[in-house]
Coordinates of C-alpha atoms (C1' of nucleotides) and ligand atoms in Angstrom, one line a residue:
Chain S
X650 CA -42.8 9.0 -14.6
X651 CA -42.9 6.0 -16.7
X652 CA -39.2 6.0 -17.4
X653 CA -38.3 6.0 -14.1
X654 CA -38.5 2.0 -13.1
X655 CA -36.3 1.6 -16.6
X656 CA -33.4 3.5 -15.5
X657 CA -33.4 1.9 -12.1
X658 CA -33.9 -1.3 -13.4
X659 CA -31.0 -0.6 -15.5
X660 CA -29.3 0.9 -12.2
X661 CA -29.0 4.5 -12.8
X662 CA -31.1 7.4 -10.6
X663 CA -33.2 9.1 -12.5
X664 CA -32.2 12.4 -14.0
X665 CA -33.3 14.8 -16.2
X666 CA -30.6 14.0 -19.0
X667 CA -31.3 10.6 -18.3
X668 CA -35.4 11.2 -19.0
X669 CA -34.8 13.4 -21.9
X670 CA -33.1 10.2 -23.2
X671 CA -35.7 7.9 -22.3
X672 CA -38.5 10.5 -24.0
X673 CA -36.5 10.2 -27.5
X674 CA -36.0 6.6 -27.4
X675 CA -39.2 5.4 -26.0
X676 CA -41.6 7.9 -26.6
X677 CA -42.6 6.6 -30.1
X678 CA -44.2 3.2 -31.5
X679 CA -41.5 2.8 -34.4
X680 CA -38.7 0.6 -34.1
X681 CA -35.9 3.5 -33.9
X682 CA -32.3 2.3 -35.3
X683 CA -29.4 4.6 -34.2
X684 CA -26.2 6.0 -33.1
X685 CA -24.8 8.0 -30.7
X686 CA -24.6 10.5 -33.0
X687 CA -28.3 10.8 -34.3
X688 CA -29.7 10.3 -30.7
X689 CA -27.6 13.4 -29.6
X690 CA -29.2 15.1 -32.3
X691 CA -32.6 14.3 -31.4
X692 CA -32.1 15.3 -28.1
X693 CA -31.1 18.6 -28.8
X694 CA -33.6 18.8 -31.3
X695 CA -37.1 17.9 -29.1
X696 CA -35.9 18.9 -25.9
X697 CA -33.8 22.1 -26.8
X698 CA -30.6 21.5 -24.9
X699 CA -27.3 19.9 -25.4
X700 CA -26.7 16.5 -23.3
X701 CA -23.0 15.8 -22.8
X702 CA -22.0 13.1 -25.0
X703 CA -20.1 11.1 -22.3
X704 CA -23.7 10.8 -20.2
X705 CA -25.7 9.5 -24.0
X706 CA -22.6 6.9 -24.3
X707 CA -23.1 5.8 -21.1
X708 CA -26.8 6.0 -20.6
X709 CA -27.0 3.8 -23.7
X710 CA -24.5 1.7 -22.8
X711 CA -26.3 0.8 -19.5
X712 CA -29.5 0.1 -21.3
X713 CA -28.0 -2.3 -23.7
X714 CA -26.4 -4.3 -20.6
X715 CA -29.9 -4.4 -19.1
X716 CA -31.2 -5.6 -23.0
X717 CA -33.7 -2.1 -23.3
X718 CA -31.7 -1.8 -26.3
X719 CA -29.3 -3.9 -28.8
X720 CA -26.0 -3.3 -31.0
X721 CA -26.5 -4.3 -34.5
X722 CA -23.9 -5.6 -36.6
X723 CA -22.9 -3.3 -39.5
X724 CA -19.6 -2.2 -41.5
X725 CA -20.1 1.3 -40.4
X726 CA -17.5 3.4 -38.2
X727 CA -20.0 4.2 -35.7
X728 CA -21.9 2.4 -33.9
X729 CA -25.4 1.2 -34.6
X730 CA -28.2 0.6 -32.1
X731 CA -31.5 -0.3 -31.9
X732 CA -34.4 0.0 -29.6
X733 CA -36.6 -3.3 -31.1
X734 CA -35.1 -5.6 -28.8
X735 CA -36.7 -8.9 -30.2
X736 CA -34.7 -11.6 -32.2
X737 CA -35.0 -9.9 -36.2
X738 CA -33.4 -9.3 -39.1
X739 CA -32.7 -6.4 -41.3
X740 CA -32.3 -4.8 -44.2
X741 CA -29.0 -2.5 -44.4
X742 CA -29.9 0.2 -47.4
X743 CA -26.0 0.9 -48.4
X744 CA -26.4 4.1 -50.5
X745 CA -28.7 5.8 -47.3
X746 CA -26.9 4.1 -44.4
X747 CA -30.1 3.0 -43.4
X748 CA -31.5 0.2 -41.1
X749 CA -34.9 -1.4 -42.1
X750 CA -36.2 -4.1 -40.0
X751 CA -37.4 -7.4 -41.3
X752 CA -40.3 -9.3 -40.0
X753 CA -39.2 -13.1 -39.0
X754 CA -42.4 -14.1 -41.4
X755 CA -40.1 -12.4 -44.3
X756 CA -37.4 -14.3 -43.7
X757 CA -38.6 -17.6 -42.4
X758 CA -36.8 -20.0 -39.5
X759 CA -33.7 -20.3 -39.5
X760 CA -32.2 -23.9 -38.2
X761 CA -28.5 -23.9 -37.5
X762 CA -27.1 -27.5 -37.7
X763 CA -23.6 -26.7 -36.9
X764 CA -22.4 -27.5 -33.3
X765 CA -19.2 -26.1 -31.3
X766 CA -18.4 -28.0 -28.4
X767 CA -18.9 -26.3 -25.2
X768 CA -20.6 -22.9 -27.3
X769 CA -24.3 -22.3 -27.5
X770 CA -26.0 -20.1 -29.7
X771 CA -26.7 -16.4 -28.5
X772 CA -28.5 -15.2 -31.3
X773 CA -28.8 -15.6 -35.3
X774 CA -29.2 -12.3 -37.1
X775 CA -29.9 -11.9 -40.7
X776 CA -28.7 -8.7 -42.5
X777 CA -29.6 -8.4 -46.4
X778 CA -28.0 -5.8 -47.9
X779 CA -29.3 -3.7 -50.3
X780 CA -28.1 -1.3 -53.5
X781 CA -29.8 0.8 -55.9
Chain A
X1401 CA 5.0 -14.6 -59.9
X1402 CA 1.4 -15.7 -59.0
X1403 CA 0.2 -12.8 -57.1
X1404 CA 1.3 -9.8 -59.9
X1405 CA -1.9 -10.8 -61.8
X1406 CA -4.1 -10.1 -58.6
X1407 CA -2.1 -7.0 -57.8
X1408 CA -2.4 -5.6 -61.3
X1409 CA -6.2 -6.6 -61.8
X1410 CA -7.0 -4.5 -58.3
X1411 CA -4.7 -1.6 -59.9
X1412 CA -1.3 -1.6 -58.1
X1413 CA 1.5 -2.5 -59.2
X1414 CA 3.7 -5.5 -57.5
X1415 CA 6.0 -4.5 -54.7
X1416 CA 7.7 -6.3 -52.4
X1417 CA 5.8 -5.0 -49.7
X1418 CA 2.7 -5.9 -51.3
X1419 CA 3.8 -9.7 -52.5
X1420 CA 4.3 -10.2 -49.1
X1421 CA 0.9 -9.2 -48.2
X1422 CA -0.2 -11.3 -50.5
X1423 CA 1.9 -14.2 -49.4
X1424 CA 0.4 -14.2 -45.8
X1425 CA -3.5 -13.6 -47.6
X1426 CA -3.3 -16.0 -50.2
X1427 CA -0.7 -18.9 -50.1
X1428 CA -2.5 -20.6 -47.2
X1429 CA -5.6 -22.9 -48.0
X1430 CA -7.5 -22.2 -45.4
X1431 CA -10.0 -18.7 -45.0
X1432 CA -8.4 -16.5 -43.3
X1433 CA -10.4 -14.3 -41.4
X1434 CA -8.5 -10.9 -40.0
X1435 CA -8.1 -7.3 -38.6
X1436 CA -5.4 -5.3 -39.9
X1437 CA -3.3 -5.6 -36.8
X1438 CA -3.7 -9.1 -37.2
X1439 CA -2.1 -9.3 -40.6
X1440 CA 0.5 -6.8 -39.9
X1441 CA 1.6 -8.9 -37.2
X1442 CA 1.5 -12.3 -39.4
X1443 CA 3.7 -10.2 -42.0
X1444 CA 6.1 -9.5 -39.5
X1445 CA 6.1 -12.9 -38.1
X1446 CA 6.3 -14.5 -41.7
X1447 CA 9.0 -12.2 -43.7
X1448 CA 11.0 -10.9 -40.4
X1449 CA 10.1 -7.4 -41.7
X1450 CA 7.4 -4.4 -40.7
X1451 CA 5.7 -2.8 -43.0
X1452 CA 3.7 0.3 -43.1
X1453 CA 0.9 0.1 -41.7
X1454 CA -1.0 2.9 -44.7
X1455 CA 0.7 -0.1 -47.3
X1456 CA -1.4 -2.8 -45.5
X1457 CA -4.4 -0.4 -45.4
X1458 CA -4.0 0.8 -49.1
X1459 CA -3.3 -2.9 -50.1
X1460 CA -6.3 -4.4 -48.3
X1461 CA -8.8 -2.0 -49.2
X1462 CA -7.6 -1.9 -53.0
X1463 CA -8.2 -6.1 -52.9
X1464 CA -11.3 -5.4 -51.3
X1465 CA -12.7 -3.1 -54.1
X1466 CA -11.7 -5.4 -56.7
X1467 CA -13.5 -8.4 -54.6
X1468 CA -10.3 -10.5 -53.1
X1469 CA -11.4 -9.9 -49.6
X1470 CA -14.2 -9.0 -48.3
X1471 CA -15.3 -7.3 -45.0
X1472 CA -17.5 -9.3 -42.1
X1473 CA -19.7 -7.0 -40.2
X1474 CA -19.3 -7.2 -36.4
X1475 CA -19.8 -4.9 -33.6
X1476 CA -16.4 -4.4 -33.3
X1477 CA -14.0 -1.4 -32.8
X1478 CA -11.8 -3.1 -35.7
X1479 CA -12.6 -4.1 -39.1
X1480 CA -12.6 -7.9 -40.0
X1481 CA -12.0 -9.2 -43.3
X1482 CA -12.3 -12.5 -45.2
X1483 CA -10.5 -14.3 -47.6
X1484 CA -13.5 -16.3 -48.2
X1485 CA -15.3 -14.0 -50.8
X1486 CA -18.1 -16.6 -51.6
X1487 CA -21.6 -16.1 -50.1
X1488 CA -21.2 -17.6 -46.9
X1489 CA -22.3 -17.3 -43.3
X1490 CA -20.2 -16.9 -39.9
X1491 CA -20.3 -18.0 -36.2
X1492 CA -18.9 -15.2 -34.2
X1493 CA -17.5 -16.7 -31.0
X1494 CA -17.4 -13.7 -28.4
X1495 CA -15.7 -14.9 -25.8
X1496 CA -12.5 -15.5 -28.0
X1497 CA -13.6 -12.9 -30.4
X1498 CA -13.2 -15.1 -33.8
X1499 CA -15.0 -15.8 -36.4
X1500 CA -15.6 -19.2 -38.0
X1501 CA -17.2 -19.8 -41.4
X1502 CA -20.5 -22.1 -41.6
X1503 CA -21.2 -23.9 -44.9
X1504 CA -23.8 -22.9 -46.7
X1505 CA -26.0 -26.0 -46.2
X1506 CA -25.3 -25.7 -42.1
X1507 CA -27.7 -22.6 -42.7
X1508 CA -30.1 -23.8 -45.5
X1509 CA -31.4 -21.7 -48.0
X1510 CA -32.5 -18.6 -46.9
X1511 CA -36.0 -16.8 -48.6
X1512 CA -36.2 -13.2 -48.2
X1513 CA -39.7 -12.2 -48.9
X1514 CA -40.1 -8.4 -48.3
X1515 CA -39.3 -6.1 -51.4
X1516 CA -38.1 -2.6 -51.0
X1517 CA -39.1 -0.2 -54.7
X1518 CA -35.7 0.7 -56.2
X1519 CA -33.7 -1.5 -54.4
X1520 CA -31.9 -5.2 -54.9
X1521 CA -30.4 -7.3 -53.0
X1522 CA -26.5 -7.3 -53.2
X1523 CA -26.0 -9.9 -50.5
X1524 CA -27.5 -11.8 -47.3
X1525 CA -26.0 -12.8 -44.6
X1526 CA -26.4 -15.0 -41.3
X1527 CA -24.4 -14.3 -37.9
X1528 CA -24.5 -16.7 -35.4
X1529 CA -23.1 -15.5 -32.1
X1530 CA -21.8 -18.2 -29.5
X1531 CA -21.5 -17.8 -26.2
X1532 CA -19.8 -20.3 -23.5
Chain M
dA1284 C1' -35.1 20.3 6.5
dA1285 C1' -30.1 20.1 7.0
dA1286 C1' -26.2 17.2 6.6
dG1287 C1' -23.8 13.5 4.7
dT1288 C1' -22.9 10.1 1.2
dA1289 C1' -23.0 8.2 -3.2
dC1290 C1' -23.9 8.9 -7.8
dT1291 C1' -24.0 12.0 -12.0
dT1292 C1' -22.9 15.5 -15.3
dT1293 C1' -19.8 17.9 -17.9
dA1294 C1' -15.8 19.8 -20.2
dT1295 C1' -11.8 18.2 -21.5
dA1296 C1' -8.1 14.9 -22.2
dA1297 C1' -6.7 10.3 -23.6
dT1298 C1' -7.0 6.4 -26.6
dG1299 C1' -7.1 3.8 -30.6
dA1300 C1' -8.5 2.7 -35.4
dT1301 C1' -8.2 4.6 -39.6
dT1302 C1' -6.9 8.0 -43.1
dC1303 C1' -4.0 11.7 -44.9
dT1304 C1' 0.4 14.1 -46.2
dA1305 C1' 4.4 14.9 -48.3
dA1306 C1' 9.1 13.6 -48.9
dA1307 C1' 12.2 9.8 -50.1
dC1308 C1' 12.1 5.8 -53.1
dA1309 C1' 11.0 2.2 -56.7
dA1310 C1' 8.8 0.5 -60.9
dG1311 C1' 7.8 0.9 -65.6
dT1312 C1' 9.0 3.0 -70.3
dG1313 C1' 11.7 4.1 -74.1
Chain W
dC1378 C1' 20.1 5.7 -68.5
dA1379 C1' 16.9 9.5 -68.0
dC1380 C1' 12.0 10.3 -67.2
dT1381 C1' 7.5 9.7 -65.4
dT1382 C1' 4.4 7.8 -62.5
dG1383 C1' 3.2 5.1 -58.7
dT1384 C1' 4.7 3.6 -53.9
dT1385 C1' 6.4 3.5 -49.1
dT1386 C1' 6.9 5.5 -44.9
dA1387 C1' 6.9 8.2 -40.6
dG1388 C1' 4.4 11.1 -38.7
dA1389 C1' 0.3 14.1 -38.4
dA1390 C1' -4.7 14.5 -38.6
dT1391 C1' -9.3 12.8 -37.9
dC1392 C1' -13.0 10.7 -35.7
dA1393 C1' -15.5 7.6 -32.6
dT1394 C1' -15.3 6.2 -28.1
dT1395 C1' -13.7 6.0 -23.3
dA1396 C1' -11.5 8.0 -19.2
dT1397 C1' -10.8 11.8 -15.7
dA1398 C1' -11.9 14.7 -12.2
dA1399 C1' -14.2 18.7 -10.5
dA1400 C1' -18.7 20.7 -9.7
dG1401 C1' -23.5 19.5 -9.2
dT1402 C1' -27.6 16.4 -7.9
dA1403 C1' -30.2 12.5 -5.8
dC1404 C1' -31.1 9.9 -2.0
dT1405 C1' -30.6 8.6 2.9
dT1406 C1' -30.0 9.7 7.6
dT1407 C1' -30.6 12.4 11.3
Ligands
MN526 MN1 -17.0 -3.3 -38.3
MN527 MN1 -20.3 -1.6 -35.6
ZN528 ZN1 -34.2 -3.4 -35.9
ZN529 ZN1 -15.7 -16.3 -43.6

DNA sequence: AAAGTACTTTATAATGATTCTAAACAAGTG
DNA sequence: CACTTGTTTAGAATCATTATAAAGTACTTT
């Protein structure tokens, strides 16, 4: 299975909870943006069972360490995540709770030209958010 | 009193509870950016008293309505505020977990390109994480 | 393939931030 | 001062997330 190398990169055996989760979040060609919540449900949804919640936290959880998937940054209460790993930006859509990503080209560079002693930059993410 | 114009103009009447809030938000020049643990323990250090912690919820969400504060988003389990309401951008240092404002020209302007039908942008804004 | 070990799943409990409730209390009004 | 309305508060409720520990599975070693 093509899954498998991924979770044991990511150093976890592979099961078949684990694969089922692999299947919903890298099974398809579009950028999927997330939480625990809506993966559960997709789960049950294409594969027909329930997965405990405790193994989707931490099968997720051990993916983003490994950078197979990323937080983003949002006022929400839950979590968001997302499975385009690459540095981009996005649009928030407030009145759908929605995550829409942003090509770099739609944004354009973005040149920091503030310094902190003894910090460097991790990342530089863009969020536009969006009303009707 | 200074602050019975803000409290009024967000809908609540003054308090003493709630000039104190006010006291520990707004008398200091400096931005201010916060959790609500971290302003309930600044109340308590400032005024020698504890107040509710509903009152500072209530309070700080009725300000943030009317556009006194505003909220940063993080990944997070708490919610961070700002007394800086302008359009600005942050630096979010993780290993002390703080935020830091960046002026606007330490960013540049910043062209967003893509449309979405129906839609406008309400704001856009740059996060800069630093790591050690 | 059987046995042994280490890791995994799961239901359930614990935690922690936030919100709700309703009773005691304070502010505004005339 | 009486009256109404809004406020404070402790404590309960809620909800996302994390921890626990017993039963089950994967992998390794014979
Ligand atoms: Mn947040
Ligand atoms: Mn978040
Ligand atoms: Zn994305
Ligand atoms: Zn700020």
């Amino acid at each position: 299975m093509k899954y498998i190398e991924k979770l044991r990169n990511s150093g976890l055996r592979p099961t078949k909870q684990r694969l089922q989760i692999c299947e919903v979040l890298f099974d398809v060609d579009e950028t999927f943006h997330f939480t625990i919540y809506d993966l559960a449900k997709k789960i049950k949804k294409k594969h027909n069972n329930k997965i405990s919640l405790a193994t989707v936290y931490n099968t997720v959880h051990a993916f983003e360490k490994k950078g197979y998937l990323k937080q983003i940054p949002i006022n929400s209460n839950q979590t968001y995540f997302d499975t385009n790993v690459s540095d981009h930006h996005h649009f928030y859509d407030l009145s759908e709770e929605k995550l829409i990503d942003l090509k770099n080209s739609d944004v354009g560079p973005i040149n920091i030209k503030k310094k902190i002693d003894g910090k460097k930059i991790k990342s530089v993410e863009v969020l536009v958010k969006l009303e009707d």
